[in-house]
């Protein structure tokens, strides 16, 4: 499987980082790709306007799991605004591969989940 | 067994009283096991069966009429097969004992209340055991899975013994007649009066991972077979009531998380029809940690090997991987979704029964003996 997507995606799919749940998360959002069934939930712990912890749970394809694994590591320490505007290009670069257009939505799924979680937190 | 209350309730709408026949004892090969029921209404309605039709059921119907008139219960001991059948070798070979008793089916009849209570327990996924003295079937003790009791057999010592013996049978999930112990609290059987322990177990649970086209006929067929059915999918467009009108439960979310929340016990079968590794791998990872009785996965050998290899590399033990039936189902040449569903359910039943799923006729040929009684039941009308 690593031949198709590269070593980073393969490694993060096999051993995802930040997998699991947070006790009493401050922000939670689940995002679904309604056609293929990829489903990712991101949980955040926030403190003084910053993301202090992130975890995820989901049954999703290699690209989506790897992207979520990376993203939940990269947003810790960011302000809510910085996290909400996390650049898609930065996440795609971290995957260290070139995705076909059809698979771009897989990588975007965790960003949508993150923004959904932060929308709720910022609204509060 | 779980259909008893609905059937009694239905009979109560058209019949004032019925004769209830309960199979309380079997020896040798018999088509039904202890606990099977048949009702014969005063107005002529017949529901259920204590064999598979034929001479024994006919005799029960005949005796029921006498019981309905007199009100006195009767115990019938019968060989399966009449004299002519014995003569030409068509008998089933077993003997059965049937208790026939009269039940009043008024609005608040005690028996209806009792079976309503049992049905409520079973609906909550809990087993219950109804204990009745064969000499006085009106005396009843209901023993619940948590050890609580309702009713009485008339003597504290009998209740105590019945409770202890019922606990053992609840664990085994089998109904049977036993003599009650009277003095020894640890006794599993004794020298006291005979009692029938009627065990009502929760329906077997079928958990379908994937709300695709194979799961639809699987739900329909499994419902007919008495399964409680949960359909799990991440996609709300697929797991809809319109597509699964007979499913007991539709669960939408992260499938591997949902299966962790479902009690996966020996009577549970999990079938993955989703045909997608991103669900299969995490769901199998979760399911194989449980004591689930059956796990099957739709897919050819190549796909199956691939998915199992991912789990193997994660460190899942070979003994656990060997539990996964992939390709799923018995080899009956299934092509359509309904045929595939039939093949899957046949395998689920075979595994539950500890059988191989071989053709009974072929097995009989291999044994070089005439077809087994069970096979003759399927293929022929019972004599009489």
GROMACS .gro file of C-alpha atoms in nm:
model
  508
    1UNK     CA    1   0.000   0.000   0.000
    2UNK     CA    2   0.295   0.231   0.068
    3UNK     CA    3   0.393   0.215  -0.301
    4UNK     CA    4   0.079   0.397  -0.401
    5UNK     CA    5   0.071   0.681  -0.150
    6UNK     CA    6   0.424   0.698  -0.016
    7UNK     CA    7   0.584   0.623   0.316
    8UNK     CA    8   0.430   0.904   0.524
    9UNK     CA    9   0.071   0.808   0.448
   10UNK     CA   10   0.144   0.439   0.493
   11UNK     CA   11   0.311   0.495   0.828
   12UNK     CA   12   0.040   0.728   0.964
   13UNK     CA   13  -0.229   0.484   0.850
   14UNK     CA   14  -0.062   0.189   1.021
   15UNK     CA   15   0.029   0.378   1.336
   16UNK     CA   16  -0.188   0.688   1.354
   17UNK     CA   17  -0.091   0.959   1.603
   18UNK     CA   18  -0.345   1.111   1.842
   19UNK     CA   19  -0.594   0.829   1.797
   20UNK     CA   20  -0.852   0.810   2.074
   21UNK     CA   21  -1.073   1.035   2.281
   22UNK     CA   22  -1.027   1.323   2.524
   23UNK     CA   23  -1.193   1.335   2.859
   24UNK     CA   24  -1.440   1.626   2.852
   25UNK     CA   25  -1.333   1.779   2.520
   26UNK     CA   26  -1.414   2.147   2.466
   27UNK     CA   27  -1.491   2.106   2.096
   28UNK     CA   28  -1.605   1.804   1.895
   29UNK     CA   29  -1.711   1.758   1.537
   30UNK     CA   30  -1.769   1.455   1.317
   31UNK     CA   31  -1.738   1.486   0.943
   32UNK     CA   32  -1.859   1.240   0.681
   33UNK     CA   33  -1.793   1.184   0.316
   34UNK     CA   34  -2.150   1.076   0.237
   35UNK     CA   35  -2.060   0.876  -0.070
   36UNK     CA   36  -1.761   0.670   0.032
   37UNK     CA   37  -1.846   0.659   0.404
   38UNK     CA   38  -1.522   0.804   0.541
   39UNK     CA   39  -1.614   0.932   0.886
   40UNK     CA   40  -1.378   1.123   1.114
   41UNK     CA   41  -1.444   1.282   1.453
   42UNK     CA   42  -1.200   1.534   1.597
   43UNK     CA   43  -1.198   1.630   1.964
   44UNK     CA   44  -1.014   1.935   2.098
   45UNK     CA   45  -0.912   2.059   2.437
   46UNK     CA   46  -0.886   2.440   2.446
   47UNK     CA   47  -0.724   2.670   2.697
   48UNK     CA   48  -0.696   3.049   2.690
   49UNK     CA   49  -0.785   3.064   2.323
   50UNK     CA   50  -0.545   2.793   2.212
   51UNK     CA   51  -0.566   2.427   2.113
   52UNK     CA   52  -0.387   2.231   2.383
   53UNK     CA   53  -0.478   1.876   2.280
   54UNK     CA   54  -0.638   1.701   1.982
   55UNK     CA   55  -0.756   1.345   1.932
   56UNK     CA   56  -0.948   1.170   1.661
   57UNK     CA   57  -1.150   0.860   1.594
   58UNK     CA   58  -1.277   0.735   1.261
   59UNK     CA   59  -1.307   0.464   1.002
   60UNK     CA   60  -1.163   0.616   0.690
   61UNK     CA   61  -0.928   0.552   0.399
   62UNK     CA   62  -0.550   0.566   0.423
   63UNK     CA   63  -0.530   0.925   0.300
   64UNK     CA   64  -0.795   1.054   0.538
   65UNK     CA   65  -0.653   0.871   0.840
   66UNK     CA   66  -0.300   0.986   0.765
   67UNK     CA   67  -0.412   1.346   0.708
   68UNK     CA   68  -0.604   1.345   1.036
   69UNK     CA   69  -0.312   1.192   1.220
   70UNK     CA   70  -0.083   1.469   1.092
   71UNK     CA   71  -0.332   1.752   1.137
   72UNK     CA   72  -0.414   1.667   1.499
   73UNK     CA   73  -0.043   1.695   1.573
   74UNK     CA   74   0.005   2.021   1.385
   75UNK     CA   75  -0.278   2.220   1.541
   76UNK     CA   76  -0.169   2.181   1.901
   77UNK     CA   77  -0.040   2.516   2.027
   78UNK     CA   78  -0.222   2.721   1.763
   79UNK     CA   79  -0.473   2.991   1.848
   80UNK     CA   80  -0.835   2.917   1.760
   81UNK     CA   81  -0.817   3.150   1.461
   82UNK     CA   82  -0.490   3.001   1.340
   83UNK     CA   83  -0.632   2.650   1.371
   84UNK     CA   84  -0.955   2.747   1.196
   85UNK     CA   85  -0.755   2.888   0.906
   86UNK     CA   86  -0.504   2.607   0.894
   87UNK     CA   87  -0.376   2.611   0.534
   88UNK     CA   88  -0.480   2.316   0.324
   89UNK     CA   89  -0.149   2.340   0.134
   90UNK     CA   90   0.046   2.285   0.455
   91UNK     CA   91  -0.145   1.967   0.531
   92UNK     CA   92  -0.108   1.840   0.175
   93UNK     CA   93   0.265   1.910   0.186
   94UNK     CA   94   0.297   1.712   0.509
   95UNK     CA   95   0.152   1.408   0.334
   96UNK     CA   96   0.459   1.412   0.106
   97UNK     CA   97   0.278   1.282  -0.198
   98UNK     CA   98   0.082   1.405  -0.495
   99UNK     CA   99  -0.281   1.314  -0.463
  100UNK     CA  100  -0.506   1.261  -0.761
  101UNK     CA  101  -0.794   1.512  -0.772
  102UNK     CA  102  -1.036   1.235  -0.677
  103UNK     CA  103  -0.851   1.180  -0.348
  104UNK     CA  104  -0.819   1.546  -0.248
  105UNK     CA  105  -1.148   1.529  -0.061
  106UNK     CA  106  -1.002   1.250   0.156
  107UNK     CA  107  -0.725   1.483   0.273
  108UNK     CA  108  -0.968   1.771   0.324
  109UNK     CA  109  -1.200   1.570   0.547
  110UNK     CA  110  -1.003   1.630   0.871
  111UNK     CA  111  -0.977   2.001   0.793
  112UNK     CA  112  -1.356   2.013   0.763
  113UNK     CA  113  -1.388   1.826   1.093
  114UNK     CA  114  -1.144   2.063   1.260
  115UNK     CA  115  -1.324   2.371   1.132
  116UNK     CA  116  -1.658   2.224   1.238
  117UNK     CA  117  -1.527   2.171   1.590
  118UNK     CA  118  -1.377   2.520   1.609
  119UNK     CA  119  -1.691   2.683   1.467
  120UNK     CA  120  -1.880   2.551   1.766
  121UNK     CA  121  -1.609   2.660   2.007
  122UNK     CA  122  -1.572   3.011   1.864
  123UNK     CA  123  -1.951   3.059   1.856
  124UNK     CA  124  -1.962   2.985   2.227
  125UNK     CA  125  -3.966  -1.943   2.219
  126UNK     CA  126  -3.978  -1.566   2.206
  127UNK     CA  127  -4.290  -1.579   1.989
  128UNK     CA  128  -4.503  -1.731   2.266
  129UNK     CA  129  -4.644  -1.410   2.403
  130UNK     CA  130  -4.744  -1.258   2.067
  131UNK     CA  131  -4.903  -1.587   1.966
  132UNK     CA  132  -5.098  -1.615   2.290
  133UNK     CA  133  -5.207  -1.255   2.260
  134UNK     CA  134  -5.324  -1.317   1.903
  135UNK     CA  135  -5.512  -1.629   2.011
  136UNK     CA  136  -5.670  -1.436   2.296
  137UNK     CA  137  -5.841  -1.210   2.044
  138UNK     CA  138  -6.034  -1.499   1.891
  139UNK     CA  139  -6.036  -1.772   2.157
  140UNK     CA  140  -6.170  -1.768   2.513
  141UNK     CA  141  -5.955  -2.062   2.614
  142UNK     CA  142  -5.692  -2.281   2.453
  143UNK     CA  143  -5.511  -2.604   2.520
  144UNK     CA  144  -5.138  -2.539   2.541
  145UNK     CA  145  -4.918  -2.838   2.452
  146UNK     CA  146  -4.556  -2.813   2.565
  147UNK     CA  147  -4.285  -3.056   2.467
  148UNK     CA  148  -4.143  -3.138   2.810
  149UNK     CA  149  -3.932  -3.443   2.729
  150UNK     CA  150  -3.752  -3.601   2.432
  151UNK     CA  151  -3.551  -3.916   2.377
  152UNK     CA  152  -3.361  -4.015   2.066
  153UNK     CA  153  -3.392  -3.817   1.746
  154UNK     CA  154  -3.673  -3.565   1.755
  155UNK     CA  155  -3.741  -3.276   1.520
  156UNK     CA  156  -3.810  -3.027   1.800
  157UNK     CA  157  -3.654  -2.979   2.136
  158UNK     CA  158  -3.800  -2.929   2.483
  159UNK     CA  159  -4.000  -2.611   2.512
  160UNK     CA  160  -4.171  -2.631   2.170
  161UNK     CA  161  -4.535  -2.524   2.196
  162UNK     CA  162  -4.860  -2.583   2.020
  163UNK     CA  163  -5.196  -2.427   2.096
  164UNK     CA  164  -5.535  -2.566   2.010
  165UNK     CA  165  -5.817  -2.319   2.055
  166UNK     CA  166  -6.166  -2.400   2.168
  167UNK     CA  167  -6.284  -2.243   1.844
  168UNK     CA  168  -6.055  -2.462   1.636
  169UNK     CA  169  -5.749  -2.241   1.580
  170UNK     CA  170  -5.418  -2.430   1.583
  171UNK     CA  171  -5.084  -2.252   1.618
  172UNK     CA  172  -4.733  -2.387   1.664
  173UNK     CA  173  -4.619  -2.747   1.667
  174UNK     CA  174  -4.447  -2.993   1.899
  175UNK     CA  175  -4.304  -3.198   1.614
  176UNK     CA  176  -4.314  -3.112   1.245
  177UNK     CA  177  -4.669  -3.215   1.185
  178UNK     CA  178  -4.781  -3.569   1.129
  179UNK     CA  179  -4.917  -3.822   1.373
  180UNK     CA  180  -4.793  -3.675   1.700
  181UNK     CA  181  -4.936  -3.330   1.639
  182UNK     CA  182  -5.262  -3.497   1.530
  183UNK     CA  183  -5.274  -3.690   1.857
  184UNK     CA  184  -5.204  -3.373   2.055
  185UNK     CA  185  -5.490  -3.196   1.880
  186UNK     CA  186  -5.718  -3.490   1.962
  187UNK     CA  187  -5.613  -3.492   2.330
  188UNK     CA  188  -5.644  -3.115   2.349
  189UNK     CA  189  -6.014  -3.137   2.290
  190UNK     CA  190  -6.050  -3.358   2.599
  191UNK     CA  191  -5.834  -3.125   2.807
  192UNK     CA  192  -6.037  -2.824   2.694
  193UNK     CA  193  -6.354  -2.997   2.814
  194UNK     CA  194  -6.227  -3.137   3.145
  195UNK     CA  195  -5.972  -2.871   3.241
  196UNK     CA  196  -5.743  -3.144   3.378
  197UNK     CA  197  -5.387  -3.141   3.238
  198UNK     CA  198  -5.257  -3.454   3.063
  199UNK     CA  199  -4.907  -3.587   3.000
  200UNK     CA  200  -4.870  -3.777   2.677
  201UNK     CA  201  -4.581  -4.007   2.593
  202UNK     CA  202  -4.554  -4.089   2.225
  203UNK     CA  203  -4.317  -4.256   1.982
  204UNK     CA  204  -4.250  -4.058   1.667
  205UNK     CA  205  -4.408  -4.269   1.396
  206UNK     CA  206  -4.710  -4.492   1.391
  207UNK     CA  207  -4.711  -4.871   1.375
  208UNK     CA  208  -4.718  -4.879   0.994
  209UNK     CA  209  -4.426  -4.642   0.984
  210UNK     CA  210  -4.227  -4.865   1.220
  211UNK     CA  211  -4.306  -5.160   0.998
  212UNK     CA  212  -4.160  -5.001   0.684
  213UNK     CA  213  -3.875  -4.821   0.861
  214UNK     CA  214  -4.013  -4.469   0.829
  215UNK     CA  215  -4.028  -4.381   1.196
  216UNK     CA  216  -3.824  -4.094   1.329
  217UNK     CA  217  -3.686  -4.308   1.605
  218UNK     CA  218  -3.745  -4.081   1.902
  219UNK     CA  219  -4.004  -4.047   2.174
  220UNK     CA  220  -4.161  -3.732   2.307
  221UNK     CA  221  -4.348  -3.632   2.618
  222UNK     CA  222  -4.603  -3.356   2.589
  223UNK     CA  223  -4.786  -3.169   2.863
  224UNK     CA  224  -5.131  -3.051   2.753
  225UNK     CA  225  -5.312  -2.804   2.977
  226UNK     CA  226  -5.603  -2.567   2.952
  227UNK     CA  227  -5.542  -2.193   2.960
  228UNK     CA  228  -5.801  -1.923   3.005
  229UNK     CA  229  -5.724  -1.626   2.782
  230UNK     CA  230  -5.928  -1.347   2.937
  231UNK     CA  231  -5.793  -0.992   2.936
  232UNK     CA  232  -5.591  -1.030   3.256
  233UNK     CA  233  -5.533  -1.406   3.249
  234UNK     CA  234  -5.235  -1.497   3.471
  235UNK     CA  235  -5.064  -1.689   3.193
  236UNK     CA  236  -5.075  -1.386   2.965
  237UNK     CA  237  -4.924  -1.171   3.239
  238UNK     CA  238  -4.652  -1.430   3.292
  239UNK     CA  239  -4.555  -1.455   2.927
  240UNK     CA  240  -4.579  -1.078   2.889
  241UNK     CA  241  -4.326  -1.051   3.169
  242UNK     CA  242  -4.100  -1.306   2.999
  243UNK     CA  243  -4.131  -1.125   2.666
  244UNK     CA  244  -4.029  -0.800   2.836
  245UNK     CA  245  -3.717  -0.964   2.977
  246UNK     CA  246  -3.621  -1.119   2.643
  247UNK     CA  247  -3.678  -0.783   2.471
  248UNK     CA  248  -3.422  -0.638   2.711
  249UNK     CA  249  -3.177  -0.907   2.600
  250UNK     CA  250  -3.210  -1.100   2.927
  251UNK     CA  251  -3.297  -1.466   2.964
  252UNK     CA  252  -3.571  -1.597   3.195
  253UNK     CA  253  -3.673  -1.944   3.310
  254UNK     CA  254  -4.028  -2.045   3.388
  255UNK     CA  255  -4.042  -2.341   3.627
  256UNK     CA  256  -4.364  -2.538   3.664
  257UNK     CA  257  -4.445  -2.860   3.845
  258UNK     CA  258  -4.560  -3.119   3.596
  259UNK     CA  259  -4.812  -3.259   3.844
  260UNK     CA  260  -4.955  -2.909   3.911
  261UNK     CA  261  -4.863  -2.685   3.619
  262UNK     CA  262  -5.062  -2.396   3.764
  263UNK     CA  263  -4.784  -2.349   4.016
  264UNK     CA  264  -4.514  -2.142   3.854
  265UNK     CA  265  -4.191  -1.977   3.951
  266UNK     CA  266  -4.024  -1.731   3.718
  267UNK     CA  267  -3.647  -1.713   3.762
  268UNK     CA  268  -3.477  -1.414   3.602
  269UNK     CA  269  -3.120  -1.400   3.478
  270UNK     CA  270  -3.013  -1.185   3.774
  271UNK     CA  271  -3.144  -1.450   4.016
  272UNK     CA  272  -3.462  -1.263   4.112
  273UNK     CA  273  -3.776  -1.478   4.134
  274UNK     CA  274  -4.146  -1.415   4.093
  275UNK     CA  275  -4.427  -1.652   4.193
  276UNK     CA  276  -4.387  -1.978   4.383
  277UNK     CA  277  -4.410  -2.355   4.346
  278UNK     CA  278  -4.591  -2.366   4.678
  279UNK     CA  279  -4.303  -2.459   4.910
  280UNK     CA  280  -3.998  -2.260   5.000
  281UNK     CA  281  -3.768  -2.563   4.962
  282UNK     CA  282  -3.899  -2.629   4.611
  283UNK     CA  283  -3.853  -2.264   4.516
  284UNK     CA  284  -3.500  -2.272   4.647
  285UNK     CA  285  -3.410  -2.584   4.452
  286UNK     CA  286  -3.582  -2.458   4.138
  287UNK     CA  287  -3.394  -2.132   4.154
  288UNK     CA  288  -3.059  -2.310   4.177
  289UNK     CA  289  -3.140  -2.555   3.896
  290UNK     CA  290  -3.283  -2.278   3.676
  291UNK     CA  291  -2.962  -2.078   3.712
  292UNK     CA  292  -2.763  -2.367   3.563
  293UNK     CA  293  -3.010  -2.413   3.274
  294UNK     CA  294  -3.019  -2.039   3.202
  295UNK     CA  295  -2.645  -2.054   3.145
  296UNK     CA  296  -2.686  -2.345   2.903
  297UNK     CA  297  -2.987  -2.193   2.734
  298UNK     CA  298  -3.177  -2.522   2.726
  299UNK     CA  299  -3.521  -2.620   2.848
  300UNK     CA  300  -3.573  -2.957   3.014
  301UNK     CA  301  -3.759  -3.158   3.275
  302UNK     CA  302  -3.573  -3.222   3.599
  303UNK     CA  303  -3.658  -3.355   3.938
  304UNK     CA  304  -3.630  -3.085   4.198
  305UNK     CA  305  -3.380  -3.113   4.479
  306UNK     CA  306  -3.553  -3.056   4.811
  307UNK     CA  307  -3.290  -3.023   5.081
  308UNK     CA  308  -2.946  -2.969   4.937
  309UNK     CA  309  -2.916  -2.606   4.827
  310UNK     CA  310  -2.623  -2.697   4.603
  311UNK     CA  311  -2.809  -2.980   4.434
  312UNK     CA  312  -2.843  -2.958   4.057
  313UNK     CA  313  -3.109  -3.227   4.049
  314UNK     CA  314  -3.285  -3.413   4.322
  315UNK     CA  315  -3.550  -3.658   4.423
  316UNK     CA  316  -3.836  -3.413   4.450
  317UNK     CA  317  -4.126  -3.366   4.210
  318UNK     CA  318  -4.066  -3.329   3.839
  319UNK     CA  319  -4.063  -2.975   3.709
  320UNK     CA  320  -4.033  -2.837   3.361
  321UNK     CA  321  -3.774  -2.563   3.322
  322UNK     CA  322  -3.876  -2.350   3.026
  323UNK     CA  323  -3.581  -2.133   2.932
  324UNK     CA  324  -3.646  -1.823   2.724
  325UNK     CA  325  -3.325  -1.687   2.580
  326UNK     CA  326  -3.280  -1.355   2.403
  327UNK     CA  327  -3.304  -1.377   2.029
  328UNK     CA  328  -2.970  -1.434   1.855
  329UNK     CA  329  -2.828  -1.103   1.741
  330UNK     CA  330  -2.710  -1.038   1.387
  331UNK     CA  331  -2.495  -0.730   1.343
  332UNK     CA  332  -2.456  -0.626   0.982
  333UNK     CA  333  -2.166  -0.396   0.903
  334UNK     CA  334  -2.263  -0.219   0.586
  335UNK     CA  335  -2.608  -0.118   0.466
  336UNK     CA  336  -2.554  -0.224   0.108
  337UNK     CA  337  -2.758  -0.445  -0.120
  338UNK     CA  338  -2.659  -0.779   0.037
  339UNK     CA  339  -2.759  -0.661   0.382
  340UNK     CA  340  -3.113  -0.592   0.266
  341UNK     CA  341  -3.216  -0.956   0.193
  342UNK     CA  342  -2.996  -1.066   0.486
  343UNK     CA  343  -3.217  -0.859   0.714
  344UNK     CA  344  -3.535  -1.000   0.565
  345UNK     CA  345  -3.424  -1.364   0.589
  346UNK     CA  346  -3.264  -1.327   0.932
  347UNK     CA  347  -3.581  -1.170   1.068
  348UNK     CA  348  -3.777  -1.475   0.956
  349UNK     CA  349  -3.518  -1.692   1.133
  350UNK     CA  350  -3.578  -1.507   1.458
  351UNK     CA  351  -3.268  -1.288   1.474
  352UNK     CA  352  -3.257  -0.944   1.628
  353UNK     CA  353  -3.087  -0.731   1.365
  354UNK     CA  354  -2.866  -0.426   1.392
  355UNK     CA  355  -2.751  -0.257   1.073
  356UNK     CA  356  -2.441  -0.040   1.107
  357UNK     CA  357  -2.310   0.207   0.849
  358UNK     CA  358  -2.131   0.540   0.840
  359UNK     CA  359  -2.362   0.665   0.566
  360UNK     CA  360  -2.711   0.785   0.658
  361UNK     CA  361  -2.815   0.763   0.294
  362UNK     CA  362  -2.779   0.387   0.306
  363UNK     CA  363  -2.886   0.290   0.656
  364UNK     CA  364  -3.245   0.405   0.615
  365UNK     CA  365  -3.573   0.263   0.738
  366UNK     CA  366  -3.694   0.259   0.379
  367UNK     CA  367  -3.417   0.015   0.286
  368UNK     CA  368  -3.433  -0.183   0.612
  369UNK     CA  369  -3.795  -0.184   0.728
  370UNK     CA  370  -3.750  -0.499   0.939
  371UNK     CA  371  -3.419  -0.416   1.108
  372UNK     CA  372  -3.454  -0.380   1.483
  373UNK     CA  373  -3.195  -0.108   1.496
  374UNK     CA  374  -3.014   0.119   1.252
  375UNK     CA  375  -2.688   0.263   1.384
  376UNK     CA  376  -2.515   0.541   1.194
  377UNK     CA  377  -2.169   0.654   1.297
  378UNK     CA  378  -1.816   0.523   1.310
  379UNK     CA  379  -1.870   0.147   1.263
  380UNK     CA  380  -1.571   0.028   1.470
  381UNK     CA  381  -1.684   0.252   1.756
  382UNK     CA  382  -2.042   0.126   1.732
  383UNK     CA  383  -1.943  -0.242   1.748
  384UNK     CA  384  -1.746  -0.167   2.064
  385UNK     CA  385  -2.072  -0.052   2.221
  386UNK     CA  386  -2.271  -0.362   2.121
  387UNK     CA  387  -2.250  -0.667   2.350
  388UNK     CA  388  -2.074  -0.923   2.129
  389UNK     CA  389  -2.147  -1.258   2.291
  390UNK     CA  390  -2.158  -1.620   2.179
  391UNK     CA  391  -2.510  -1.581   2.038
  392UNK     CA  392  -2.407  -1.278   1.830
  393UNK     CA  393  -2.310  -1.303   1.465
  394UNK     CA  394  -2.127  -1.017   1.295
  395UNK     CA  395  -2.132  -1.009   0.916
  396UNK     CA  396  -1.930  -0.748   0.728
  397UNK     CA  397  -2.092  -0.679   0.394
  398UNK     CA  398  -1.935  -0.335   0.357
  399UNK     CA  399  -1.657  -0.456   0.126
  400UNK     CA  400  -1.422  -0.172   0.221
  401UNK     CA  401  -1.094  -0.217   0.407
  402UNK     CA  402  -1.125   0.113   0.588
  403UNK     CA  403  -1.420  -0.031   0.779
  404UNK     CA  404  -1.330  -0.400   0.772
  405UNK     CA  405  -0.989  -0.362   0.938
  406UNK     CA  406  -1.097  -0.152   1.239
  407UNK     CA  407  -1.424  -0.344   1.284
  408UNK     CA  408  -1.246  -0.682   1.278
  409UNK     CA  409  -0.985  -0.545   1.516
  410UNK     CA  410  -1.264  -0.466   1.761
  411UNK     CA  411  -1.477  -0.776   1.700
  412UNK     CA  412  -1.193  -1.025   1.738
  413UNK     CA  413  -1.134  -0.902   2.093
  414UNK     CA  414  -1.482  -1.024   2.185
  415UNK     CA  415  -1.644  -1.363   2.240
  416UNK     CA  416  -1.866  -1.317   1.934
  417UNK     CA  417  -1.998  -1.652   1.807
  418UNK     CA  418  -1.958  -1.588   1.437
  419UNK     CA  419  -1.777  -1.335   1.224
  420UNK     CA  420  -1.795  -1.339   0.846
  421UNK     CA  421  -1.672  -1.102   0.581
  422UNK     CA  422  -1.795  -1.061   0.226
  423UNK     CA  423  -1.513  -1.075  -0.025
  424UNK     CA  424  -1.313  -1.317  -0.229
  425UNK     CA  425  -1.013  -1.512  -0.101
  426UNK     CA  426  -0.763  -1.255  -0.225
  427UNK     CA  427  -0.933  -0.963  -0.053
  428UNK     CA  428  -0.985  -1.170   0.257
  429UNK     CA  429  -0.618  -1.260   0.276
  430UNK     CA  430  -0.524  -0.894   0.229
  431UNK     CA  431  -0.742  -0.769   0.512
  432UNK     CA  432  -0.629  -1.046   0.746
  433UNK     CA  433  -0.268  -0.971   0.657
  434UNK     CA  434  -0.308  -0.610   0.774
  435UNK     CA  435  -0.436  -0.739   1.107
  436UNK     CA  436  -0.163  -1.003   1.124
  437UNK     CA  437   0.102  -0.733   1.084
  438UNK     CA  438  -0.060  -0.546   1.372
  439UNK     CA  439  -0.004  -0.851   1.587
  440UNK     CA  440  -0.350  -1.008   1.588
  441UNK     CA  441  -0.300  -1.378   1.675
  442UNK     CA  442  -0.353  -1.650   1.415
  443UNK     CA  443  -0.614  -1.814   1.636
  444UNK     CA  444  -0.815  -1.494   1.624
  445UNK     CA  445  -0.772  -1.446   1.249
  446UNK     CA  446  -0.891  -1.803   1.196
  447UNK     CA  447  -1.228  -1.705   1.342
  448UNK     CA  448  -1.307  -1.488   1.039
  449UNK     CA  449  -1.516  -1.666   0.777
  450UNK     CA  450  -1.395  -1.522   0.449
  451UNK     CA  451  -1.521  -1.574   0.186
  452UNK     CA  452  -1.842  -1.574   0.385
  453UNK     CA  453  -2.119  -1.832   0.347
  454UNK     CA  454  -2.167  -2.190   0.238
  455UNK     CA  455  -2.084  -2.299  -0.116
  456UNK     CA  456  -2.430  -2.320  -0.271
  457UNK     CA  457  -2.345  -2.136  -0.592
  458UNK     CA  458  -2.504  -1.813  -0.469
  459UNK     CA  459  -2.514  -1.536  -0.728
  460UNK     CA  460  -2.786  -1.288  -0.640
  461UNK     CA  461  -2.792  -1.080  -0.324
  462UNK     CA  462  -3.072  -1.296  -0.183
  463UNK     CA  463  -2.884  -1.617  -0.261
  464UNK     CA  464  -2.568  -1.480  -0.101
  465UNK     CA  465  -2.775  -1.386   0.205
  466UNK     CA  466  -2.913  -1.742   0.218
  467UNK     CA  467  -2.563  -1.888   0.198
  468UNK     CA  468  -2.440  -1.657   0.476
  469UNK     CA  469  -2.726  -1.737   0.712
  470UNK     CA  470  -2.688  -2.110   0.646
  471UNK     CA  471  -2.327  -2.080   0.758
  472UNK     CA  472  -2.421  -1.875   1.065
  473UNK     CA  473  -2.667  -2.148   1.167
  474UNK     CA  474  -2.418  -2.427   1.093
  475UNK     CA  475  -2.149  -2.262   1.307
  476UNK     CA  476  -2.396  -2.201   1.587
  477UNK     CA  477  -2.494  -2.569   1.576
  478UNK     CA  478  -2.136  -2.692   1.548
  479UNK     CA  479  -2.210  -2.846   1.207
  480UNK     CA  480  -2.013  -2.839   0.885
  481UNK     CA  481  -2.295  -2.740   0.653
  482UNK     CA  482  -2.254  -3.054   0.444
  483UNK     CA  483  -2.551  -3.189   0.247
  484UNK     CA  484  -2.735  -3.430   0.477
  485UNK     CA  485  -2.790  -3.675   0.193
  486UNK     CA  486  -2.420  -3.671   0.103
  487UNK     CA  487  -2.325  -3.722   0.468
  488UNK     CA  488  -2.562  -4.017   0.483
  489UNK     CA  489  -2.405  -4.167   0.170
  490UNK     CA  490  -2.060  -4.121   0.319
  491UNK     CA  491  -2.169  -4.302   0.632
  492UNK     CA  492  -2.317  -4.581   0.414
  493UNK     CA  493  -2.633  -4.575   0.620
  494UNK     CA  494  -2.984  -4.467   0.524
  495UNK     CA  495  -3.057  -4.094   0.535
  496UNK     CA  496  -3.070  -3.957   0.888
  497UNK     CA  497  -3.404  -3.898   1.058
  498UNK     CA  498  -3.352  -3.525   1.036
  499UNK     CA  499  -3.309  -3.556   0.660
  500UNK     CA  500  -3.617  -3.770   0.626
  501UNK     CA  501  -3.809  -3.503   0.813
  502UNK     CA  502  -3.715  -3.246   0.557
  503UNK     CA  503  -3.784  -3.457   0.255
  504UNK     CA  504  -4.090  -3.654   0.348
  505UNK     CA  505  -4.419  -3.606   0.515
  506UNK     CA  506  -4.416  -3.764   0.855
  507UNK     CA  507  -4.624  -4.078   0.864
  508UNK     CA  508  -4.964  -4.066   1.021
   0.00000   0.00000   0.00000
